[in-house]
Tab-separated table of C-alpha atoms and ligand atoms in Angstrom:
chain	number	residue	atom	x	y	z
A	1	MET	CA	71.746	41.995	44.691
A	2	SER	CA	68.141	40.986	45.049
A	3	LYS	CA	66.792	40.104	48.472
A	4	LYS	CA	66.268	36.440	49.200
A	5	LYS	CA	63.807	34.791	51.523
A	6	LYS	CA	62.651	31.297	52.392
A	7	VAL	CA	59.148	30.255	51.500
A	8	ARG	CA	57.169	27.034	51.765
A	9	VAL	CA	55.429	26.149	48.545
A	10	GLU	CA	53.099	23.392	47.510
A	11	LEU	CA	54.553	20.941	45.052
A	12	ARG	CA	53.464	21.765	41.563
A	13	LYS	CA	50.683	19.418	40.580
A	14	ASN	CA	50.837	20.051	36.888
A	15	ARG	CA	54.252	18.454	36.677
A	16	THR	CA	52.721	15.025	36.231
A	17	LYS	CA	50.620	16.006	33.242
A	18	PRO	CA	51.654	14.096	30.126
A	19	PRO	CA	53.100	16.310	27.417
A	20	ARG	CA	51.280	16.770	24.143
A	21	VAL	CA	53.227	15.219	21.315
A	22	ASN	CA	54.690	17.347	18.552
A	23	ASP	CA	54.117	20.656	20.222
A	24	LEU	CA	57.332	22.458	20.896
A	25	THR	CA	55.865	25.049	23.233
A	26	GLN	CA	54.299	22.365	25.328
A	27	GLN	CA	57.447	20.296	25.201
A	28	PHE	CA	59.301	23.293	26.496
A	29	GLN	CA	56.861	23.767	29.334
A	30	THR	CA	57.386	20.158	30.317
A	31	ASP	CA	61.142	20.166	29.870
A	32	SER	CA	61.100	23.136	32.079
A	33	GLY	CA	59.320	21.519	34.951
A	34	ALA	CA	62.803	22.075	36.218
A	35	ALA	CA	62.645	25.615	34.971
A	36	GLY	CA	59.600	26.104	37.170
A	37	ASP	CA	61.998	25.479	40.044
A	38	ALA	CA	64.542	27.703	38.490
A	39	VAL	CA	62.085	30.528	38.365
A	40	SER	CA	61.133	30.236	41.988
A	41	GLY	CA	64.700	30.044	43.188
A	42	GLU	CA	68.185	28.813	42.707
A	43	ARG	CA	68.323	26.291	45.555
A	44	VAL	CA	65.701	23.681	46.234
A	45	ARG	CA	65.685	21.629	49.395
A	46	ALA	CA	63.502	18.524	49.215
A	47	LYS	CA	61.483	17.834	52.326
A	48	GLY	CA	60.497	14.299	51.381
A	49	ASP	CA	57.339	13.027	49.770
A	50	ILE	CA	55.181	13.206	52.839
A	51	SER	CA	55.110	16.921	53.376
A	52	ARG	CA	53.859	17.771	49.841
A	53	HIS	CA	55.716	21.016	50.384
A	54	ARG	CA	59.255	22.097	49.902
A	55	THR	CA	61.280	25.014	51.036
A	56	VAL	CA	62.716	27.158	48.355
A	57	ILE	CA	64.884	30.198	48.482
A	58	VAL	CA	63.388	32.751	46.171
A	59	ASN	CA	64.572	35.940	44.697
A	60	GLU	CA	61.922	38.411	45.607
A	61	THR	CA	61.564	39.243	41.977
A	62	ALA	CA	60.399	35.706	41.179
A	63	ASP	CA	56.804	34.608	41.252
A	64	ALA	CA	54.344	32.211	39.732
A	65	ALA	CA	52.965	34.777	37.314
A	66	LEU	CA	55.661	34.059	34.760
A	67	LEU	CA	54.643	32.284	31.570
A	68	PRO	CA	56.905	30.237	29.310
A	69	GLY	CA	57.084	31.127	25.643
A	70	ARG	CA	59.178	31.233	22.548
A	71	VAL	CA	60.537	34.300	20.798
A	72	LEU	CA	59.149	34.428	17.248
A	73	ARG	CA	60.842	37.616	16.118
A	74	ILE	CA	62.382	40.810	17.343
A	75	HIS	CA	61.442	44.207	16.106
A	76	GLY	CA	63.296	47.173	17.517
A	77	LEU	CA	62.920	47.099	21.288
A	78	TYR	CA	60.159	44.511	21.195
A	79	SER	CA	60.302	40.736	21.173
A	80	TYR	CA	57.216	38.886	19.998
A	81	VAL	CA	56.759	35.858	22.236
A	82	GLU	CA	54.365	33.013	21.509
A	83	VAL	CA	53.021	31.747	24.810
A	84	GLU	CA	50.473	29.294	23.506
A	85	ALA	CA	49.739	28.485	19.892
A	86	ASP	CA	48.345	31.725	18.469
A	87	ARG	CA	48.800	33.844	21.588
A	88	VAL	CA	51.617	36.291	21.017
A	89	PHE	CA	52.814	38.858	23.553
A	90	ARG	CA	54.760	41.955	22.645
A	91	CYS	CA	57.536	42.100	25.209
A	92	THR	CA	60.325	44.328	26.347
A	93	VAL	CA	63.365	42.897	28.103
A	94	ARG	CA	63.876	43.320	31.848
A	95	ARG	CA	66.467	45.986	32.458
A	96	LEU	CA	68.641	43.815	34.720
A	97	LEU	CA	68.829	41.167	32.018
A	98	LYS	CA	70.178	43.804	29.678
A	99	SER	CA	72.855	45.044	32.043
A	100	LEU	CA	74.086	41.483	32.682
A	101	THR	CA	75.461	41.221	29.219
A	102	THR	CA	77.831	43.345	27.247
A	103	ASP	CA	76.370	42.436	23.910
A	104	GLU	CA	72.950	43.974	23.803
A	105	ARG	CA	72.178	42.411	20.449
A	106	SER	CA	72.016	38.863	21.664
A	107	ILE	CA	70.421	38.948	25.128
A	108	VAL	CA	67.250	37.747	23.494
A	109	THR	CA	67.132	36.274	20.023
A	110	THR	CA	64.689	34.563	17.686
A	111	GLY	CA	63.945	31.043	18.893
A	112	ASP	CA	64.816	31.750	22.519
A	113	ARG	CA	62.799	30.029	25.195
A	114	VAL	CA	61.869	32.652	27.705
A	115	TRP	CA	59.728	33.373	30.742
A	116	ILE	CA	57.625	36.455	30.511
A	117	ARG	CA	55.662	38.519	33.002
A	118	PRO	CA	52.428	39.438	31.279
A	119	GLU	CA	50.956	42.835	31.914
A	120	SER	CA	47.364	42.693	32.989
A	121	ALA	CA	44.651	42.706	30.359
A	122	THR	CA	46.947	43.289	27.431
A	123	ASP	CA	49.067	41.131	25.223
A	124	GLU	CA	52.169	42.926	26.413
A	125	GLY	CA	54.780	41.784	28.868
A	126	VAL	CA	58.360	41.748	30.037
A	127	ILE	CA	60.914	39.013	29.394
A	128	GLU	CA	62.304	38.030	32.781
A	129	ARG	CA	64.452	35.007	31.971
A	130	VAL	CA	66.081	33.395	28.975
A	131	GLU	CA	66.703	29.654	29.080
A	132	PRO	CA	70.107	28.260	28.082
A	133	ARG	CA	70.388	27.910	24.320
A	134	HIS	CA	71.028	24.802	22.231
A	135	GLY	CA	71.555	24.681	18.499
A	136	VAL	CA	72.562	28.222	17.593
A	137	LEU	CA	73.499	30.080	14.451
A	138	THR	CA	76.091	32.589	15.583
A	139	ARG	CA	78.529	34.876	13.896
A	140	ALA	CA	80.972	37.574	14.778
A	141	SER	CA	79.703	40.998	13.919
A	142	ARG	CA	81.955	43.982	14.562
A	143	ARG	CA	83.895	41.995	17.149
A	144	ARG	CA	80.755	41.043	18.979
A	145	GLU	CA	78.794	37.863	19.121
A	146	HIS	CA	75.603	37.946	17.155
A	147	VAL	CA	73.333	34.987	17.828
A	148	LEU	CA	71.050	35.016	14.804
A	149	VAL	CA	68.828	32.147	15.930
A	150	ALA	CA	68.645	29.844	18.952
A	151	ASN	CA	67.202	26.404	19.663
A	152	VAL	CA	67.033	24.953	16.184
A	153	ASP	CA	68.154	21.516	14.975
A	154	GLN	CA	69.547	22.204	11.553
A	155	LEU	CA	70.755	24.809	9.113
A	156	VAL	CA	69.715	24.877	5.480
A	157	ILE	CA	72.477	26.687	3.617
A	158	VAL	CA	70.760	28.307	0.655
A	159	MET	CA	72.910	29.218	-2.327
A	160	SER	CA	71.792	30.173	-5.792
A	161	LEU	CA	73.653	28.900	-8.833
A	162	VAL	CA	73.396	32.349	-10.433
A	163	GLN	CA	72.069	35.758	-9.399
A	164	PRO	CA	73.929	35.838	-7.078
A	165	ASP	CA	76.635	33.352	-8.110
A	166	LEU	CA	77.489	30.304	-6.058
A	167	LYS	CA	80.080	31.002	-3.346
A	168	PRO	CA	81.680	27.697	-2.334
A	169	HIS	CA	83.838	29.319	0.362
A	170	LEU	CA	80.718	30.633	2.008
A	171	ILE	CA	79.349	27.072	2.088
A	172	ASP	CA	82.430	25.970	4.024
A	173	ARG	CA	82.048	28.852	6.458
A	174	TYR	CA	78.455	27.865	7.013
A	175	LEU	CA	79.407	24.225	7.571
A	176	ALA	CA	81.948	25.262	10.203
A	177	THR	CA	79.395	27.584	11.794
A	178	ALA	CA	76.817	24.773	11.898
A	179	MET	CA	79.276	22.370	13.544
A	180	LYS	CA	80.271	24.971	16.081
A	181	GLY	CA	76.638	25.781	16.884
A	182	GLY	CA	75.586	22.128	17.173
A	183	LEU	CA	73.402	22.163	14.055
A	184	GLY	CA	72.951	19.597	11.337
A	185	ALA	CA	73.486	20.995	7.845
A	186	VAL	CA	71.721	20.670	4.511
A	187	LEU	CA	72.965	22.296	1.332
A	188	CYS	CA	70.282	23.754	-0.917
A	189	LEU	CA	71.331	24.910	-4.376
A	190	ASN	CA	68.528	27.046	-5.773
A	191	LYS	CA	67.572	28.606	-9.125
A	192	VAL	CA	68.410	25.447	-11.092
A	193	ASP	CA	65.890	26.659	-13.674
A	194	LEU	CA	68.325	29.383	-14.705
A	195	THR	CA	71.353	27.259	-15.510
A	196	ASP	CA	72.456	23.725	-16.156
A	197	PRO	CA	73.732	22.270	-12.898
A	198	VAL	CA	75.771	19.537	-14.589
A	199	GLU	CA	79.075	21.281	-13.878
A	200	LEU	CA	78.244	21.164	-10.235
A	201	GLN	CA	78.407	17.404	-9.955
A	202	PRO	CA	81.956	17.381	-8.500
A	203	LEU	CA	80.970	19.954	-5.878
A	204	ILE	CA	77.812	18.076	-4.934
A	205	GLY	CA	79.796	14.827	-4.826
A	206	ALA	CA	82.351	16.389	-2.489
A	207	TYR	CA	79.695	17.504	-0.005
A	208	SER	CA	77.902	14.147	-0.158
A	209	GLN	CA	81.199	12.524	0.792
A	210	LEU	CA	81.291	14.786	3.814
A	211	GLY	CA	77.821	13.550	4.714
A	212	ILE	CA	76.004	16.769	3.824
A	213	PRO	CA	72.679	16.167	2.070
A	214	THR	CA	72.384	18.343	-1.030
A	215	VAL	CA	69.136	19.377	-2.705
A	216	LEU	CA	68.859	21.067	-6.092
A	217	THR	CA	65.835	23.328	-6.079
A	218	SER	CA	63.902	25.909	-7.995
A	219	ALA	CA	61.310	28.045	-6.310
A	220	ALA	CA	60.175	28.974	-9.829
A	221	THR	CA	59.445	25.429	-11.072
A	222	SER	CA	59.074	23.704	-7.666
A	223	ARG	CA	61.858	21.291	-8.482
A	224	GLY	CA	63.267	19.742	-5.302
A	225	VAL	CA	60.647	21.426	-3.130
A	226	ASP	CA	59.071	18.146	-1.966
A	227	GLN	CA	62.485	16.845	-1.004
A	228	LEU	CA	63.204	19.989	0.964
A	229	ARG	CA	59.829	19.806	2.694
A	230	GLU	CA	60.618	16.269	3.758
A	231	LEU	CA	63.913	17.393	5.300
A	232	LEU	CA	62.084	20.064	7.313
A	233	THR	CA	59.265	17.876	8.619
A	234	GLY	CA	59.263	17.558	12.387
A	235	ARG	CA	62.422	19.595	12.862
A	236	ALA	CA	63.334	23.163	13.716
A	237	THR	CA	65.349	24.578	10.847
A	238	VAL	CA	67.000	27.876	10.038
A	239	PHE	CA	67.392	29.041	6.430
A	240	SER	CA	70.437	31.192	5.804
A	241	GLY	CA	72.371	32.469	2.818
A	242	GLN	CA	73.109	35.621	0.880
A	243	SER	CA	70.392	38.092	0.056
A	244	GLY	CA	68.481	37.223	-3.117
A	245	VAL	CA	69.284	33.502	-3.246
A	246	GLY	CA	65.603	32.692	-2.741
A	247	LYS	CA	65.192	31.684	0.915
A	248	SER	CA	61.778	33.282	1.302
A	249	SER	CA	60.676	32.154	-2.186
A	250	LEU	CA	61.546	28.552	-1.292
A	251	LEU	CA	59.623	28.730	1.970
A	252	ASN	CA	56.602	30.101	0.098
A	253	ALA	CA	56.900	27.186	-2.337
A	254	ILE	CA	57.078	24.741	0.578
A	255	GLN	CA	54.024	26.243	2.292
A	256	PRO	CA	52.208	28.802	0.124
A	257	ASP	CA	50.077	30.337	2.889
A	258	LEU	CA	53.220	31.724	4.528
A	259	ALA	CA	53.118	34.522	1.951
A	260	LEU	CA	56.559	35.770	2.933
A	261	ARG	CA	57.738	38.908	1.223
A	262	VAL	CA	60.125	38.206	-1.640
A	263	LYS	CA	62.043	40.541	-3.858
A	264	SER	CA	59.722	41.977	-6.517
A	265	VAL	CA	60.640	42.693	-10.121
A	266	SER	CA	60.714	46.440	-9.426
A	267	GLU	CA	63.191	45.859	-6.610
A	268	GLU	CA	65.458	43.621	-8.691
A	269	THR	CA	67.652	46.544	-9.653
A	270	GLN	CA	68.236	47.604	-6.042
A	271	LYS	CA	71.385	45.643	-5.360
A	272	GLY	CA	72.303	44.824	-1.795
A	273	ARG	CA	68.873	45.519	-0.369
A	274	HIS	CA	67.550	42.845	1.946
A	275	THR	CA	63.955	41.875	1.400
A	276	THR	CA	63.613	39.908	4.624
A	277	THR	CA	64.678	42.262	7.400
A	278	THR	CA	64.260	40.228	10.560
A	279	ALA	CA	64.696	36.580	11.534
A	280	GLU	CA	61.282	35.042	12.068
A	281	LEU	CA	60.343	31.720	13.616
A	282	ILE	CA	57.428	30.173	11.735
A	283	ARG	CA	55.327	27.131	12.576
A	284	LEU	CA	54.974	24.741	9.636
A	285	ASN	CA	51.575	23.148	9.044
A	286	PHE	CA	53.122	19.765	8.177
A	287	GLY	CA	55.011	19.667	11.518
A	288	GLY	CA	58.144	21.545	12.437
A	289	TRP	CA	59.416	25.085	12.647
A	290	VAL	CA	61.476	27.178	10.324
A	291	VAL	CA	63.310	30.469	10.677
A	292	ASP	CA	63.543	32.716	7.641
A	293	THR	CA	66.462	35.112	8.056
A	294	PRO	CA	67.748	38.211	6.297
A	295	GLY	CA	70.606	37.617	3.864
A	296	VAL	CA	74.159	37.655	5.207
A	297	ARG	CA	77.074	39.277	3.459
A	298	GLN	CA	79.853	37.766	5.500
A	299	LEU	CA	80.146	35.022	7.996
A	300	GLN	CA	82.899	35.256	10.551
A	301	LEU	CA	83.295	32.583	13.223
A	302	TRP	CA	82.712	33.877	16.721
A	303	ASP	CA	84.902	33.046	19.724
A	304	THR	CA	87.048	30.520	17.900
A	305	ARG	CA	90.707	29.797	18.546
A	306	PRO	CA	92.745	29.172	15.383
A	307	GLU	CA	93.560	25.619	16.467
A	308	GLU	CA	89.843	24.837	16.696
A	309	VAL	CA	89.279	25.438	12.994
A	310	GLU	CA	90.774	22.116	11.791
A	311	GLY	CA	88.068	20.347	13.822
A	312	TYR	CA	85.409	21.877	11.560
A	313	PHE	CA	86.928	20.215	8.495
A	314	ARG	CA	85.825	16.644	8.875
A	315	GLU	CA	88.155	15.274	6.179
A	316	PHE	CA	91.218	16.692	7.983
A	317	ARG	CA	90.605	14.724	11.137
A	318	PRO	CA	92.301	11.433	10.210
A	319	LEU	CA	95.266	13.385	8.802
A	320	VAL	CA	96.019	15.706	11.703
A	321	PRO	CA	97.714	13.028	13.875
A	322	LEU	CA	100.051	12.274	10.967
A	323	CYS	CA	101.468	15.812	10.777
A	324	GLY	CA	105.137	16.208	11.778
A	325	PHE	CA	104.394	18.654	14.595
A	326	PRO	CA	101.737	17.913	17.154
A	327	ASP	CA	100.640	21.583	17.013
A	328	CYS	CA	100.775	21.793	13.212
A	329	THR	CA	98.536	24.592	11.906
A	330	HIS	CA	98.636	23.160	8.334
A	331	THR	CA	99.680	26.548	7.003
A	332	HIS	CA	103.478	26.860	6.673
A	333	GLU	CA	104.810	23.689	8.307
A	334	GLN	CA	106.977	21.047	6.661
A	335	LYS	CA	105.786	17.455	6.934
A	336	CYS	CA	102.145	18.436	7.085
A	337	ALA	CA	99.815	15.531	6.298
A	338	VAL	CA	96.978	17.888	5.371
A	339	LYS	CA	99.065	19.772	2.818
A	340	ASP	CA	100.385	16.453	1.460
A	341	ALA	CA	96.841	15.210	1.034
A	342	VAL	CA	95.925	18.401	-0.838
A	343	ALA	CA	98.963	17.926	-3.129
A	344	ARG	CA	97.893	14.336	-3.803
A	345	ARG	CA	94.294	15.534	-4.424
A	346	MET	CA	92.983	13.457	-1.545
A	347	VAL	CA	91.625	16.627	0.033
A	348	SER	CA	89.989	19.304	-2.086
A	349	GLU	CA	92.177	22.325	-2.667
A	350	ARG	CA	89.111	24.511	-2.427
A	351	ARG	CA	88.271	23.178	1.015
A	352	TYR	CA	91.877	23.735	2.043
A	353	TYR	CA	91.658	27.391	0.978
A	354	SER	CA	88.442	27.713	2.925
A	355	TYR	CA	90.341	26.372	5.922
A	356	LEU	CA	93.115	28.943	5.458
A	357	GLY	CA	90.565	31.744	5.167
A	358	LEU	CA	88.806	30.728	8.366
A	359	PHE	CA	92.084	30.096	10.197
A	360	ARG	CA	93.399	33.561	9.347
A	361	GLY	CA	90.032	35.136	10.038
A	362	VAL	CA	90.105	34.019	13.652
A	363	GLU	CA	93.791	34.829	14.269
A	364	GLU	CA	94.200	37.982	16.309
B	401	GTP	N1	64.394	32.014	-11.610
B	401	GTP	C1	64.307	31.872	-10.282
B	401	GTP	N2	64.167	32.962	-9.498
B	401	GTP	C2	64.090	32.784	-8.169
B	401	GTP	C3	64.142	31.503	-7.572
B	401	GTP	N3	64.048	31.653	-6.236
B	401	GTP	C4	63.936	32.966	-6.020
B	401	GTP	N4	63.956	33.661	-7.167
B	401	GTP	C5	63.879	35.121	-7.316
B	401	GTP	O1	64.992	35.682	-6.662
B	401	GTP	C6	64.636	36.928	-6.040
B	401	GTP	C7	65.017	36.903	-4.579
B	401	GTP	O2	64.213	35.967	-3.882
B	401	GTP	P1	63.909	36.080	-2.318
B	401	GTP	O3	63.102	34.885	-1.960
B	401	GTP	O4	63.360	37.414	-1.958
B	401	GTP	O5	65.402	35.947	-1.740
B	401	GTP	P2	65.880	35.872	-0.216
B	401	GTP	O6	66.985	34.887	-0.148
B	401	GTP	O7	64.728	35.649	0.677
B	401	GTP	O8	66.493	37.347	-0.022
B	401	GTP	P3	66.626	38.226	1.351
B	401	GTP	O9	65.288	38.179	2.021
B	401	GTP	O10	66.986	39.597	0.869
B	401	GTP	O11	67.718	37.597	2.146
B	401	GTP	C8	63.130	37.102	-6.292
B	401	GTP	O12	62.955	37.956	-7.370
B	401	GTP	C9	62.658	35.703	-6.613
B	401	GTP	O13	61.548	35.708	-7.462
B	401	GTP	C10	64.284	30.355	-8.440
B	401	GTP	O14	64.371	29.211	-8.023
B	401	GTP	N5	64.379	30.610	-9.780
B	402	MG	MG1	63.948	36.716	2.225
B	403	ZN	ZN1	99.521	19.786	9.295
């Protein structure tokens, strides 16, 4: 336990400063006027307007030297934290913060809003606090939670039509993961230059009906790139998908000066090698942020009860109350409205199999 003491502090004057528009770091600093309080202590007792002071209970570890920032990427033991535009600190994580959590992989993740203690005269520091996360891309990895990215608005699910082949079940896993993490979803089908996408019309139609915008793209010919750029403008987006589908190539097409590393011709034969090795938060020059991530092989839902899974299949929702049993799992039951709808082709059989896969995947 850290020692606590009472101190009288002057009210922060900078809290009345108007925020700059369209600057996420600044927005964070303002949002966290409250976090300024949080840093100096857990309990705040107002003394009224007249005193211009308030009494706060502080942990002795807390002080005003902390700076707010955003984690751009993590490399080994270091997190790279942007404190102001273009000022990046290389930070370690406070030891206590590490011991508070059992899953060392996700104490700090790309996109986290953090408070750091800078070390004098260097661009190094220590992460002292991590703000609560919103909008996360999370998966289960060896029975642990792996938060790939935090504090983004939407997920772009990148699939290639060929090389590697389209995996519709993976799309459904991603859609469930996005819903669970509070993210909007966009489906991006890449490498349309390599094959005729006409056979995909039913699939695209099915996702449009579910309200998922779908973009056909080619990083090679720039087809669909303007449309994708428009969807990214002013938002914080994470790109995810299997290795080799073209996530980094698409981002380079959207903003060429990013110069992200993409798989080269000489590497083409090395199957299963990831070209992007770490999730990186990148500021876009047309407004917005994007996170390029390494390819995923599997996507397992984290911390999900089997009965939650139906909620991630939007088209099941009106059917569930019509099932014979109130706790119907839509797997083996008689009088199941979901299974009936599949039999009558009102619900896609493919989506139903995706449901079964996810349902069984989260059963203990
Ligand atoms: N023909 C064609 N090739 C593409 C397209 N997009 C990407 N590629 C190629 O596909 C390979 C993989 O592209 P990357 O951008 O490295 O793929 P990635 O999804 O970032 O892969 P990881 O970083 O490993 O997850 C490269 O050789 C690209 O040149 C496309 O639209 N058409
Ligand atoms: Mg990549
Ligand atoms: Zn049912």
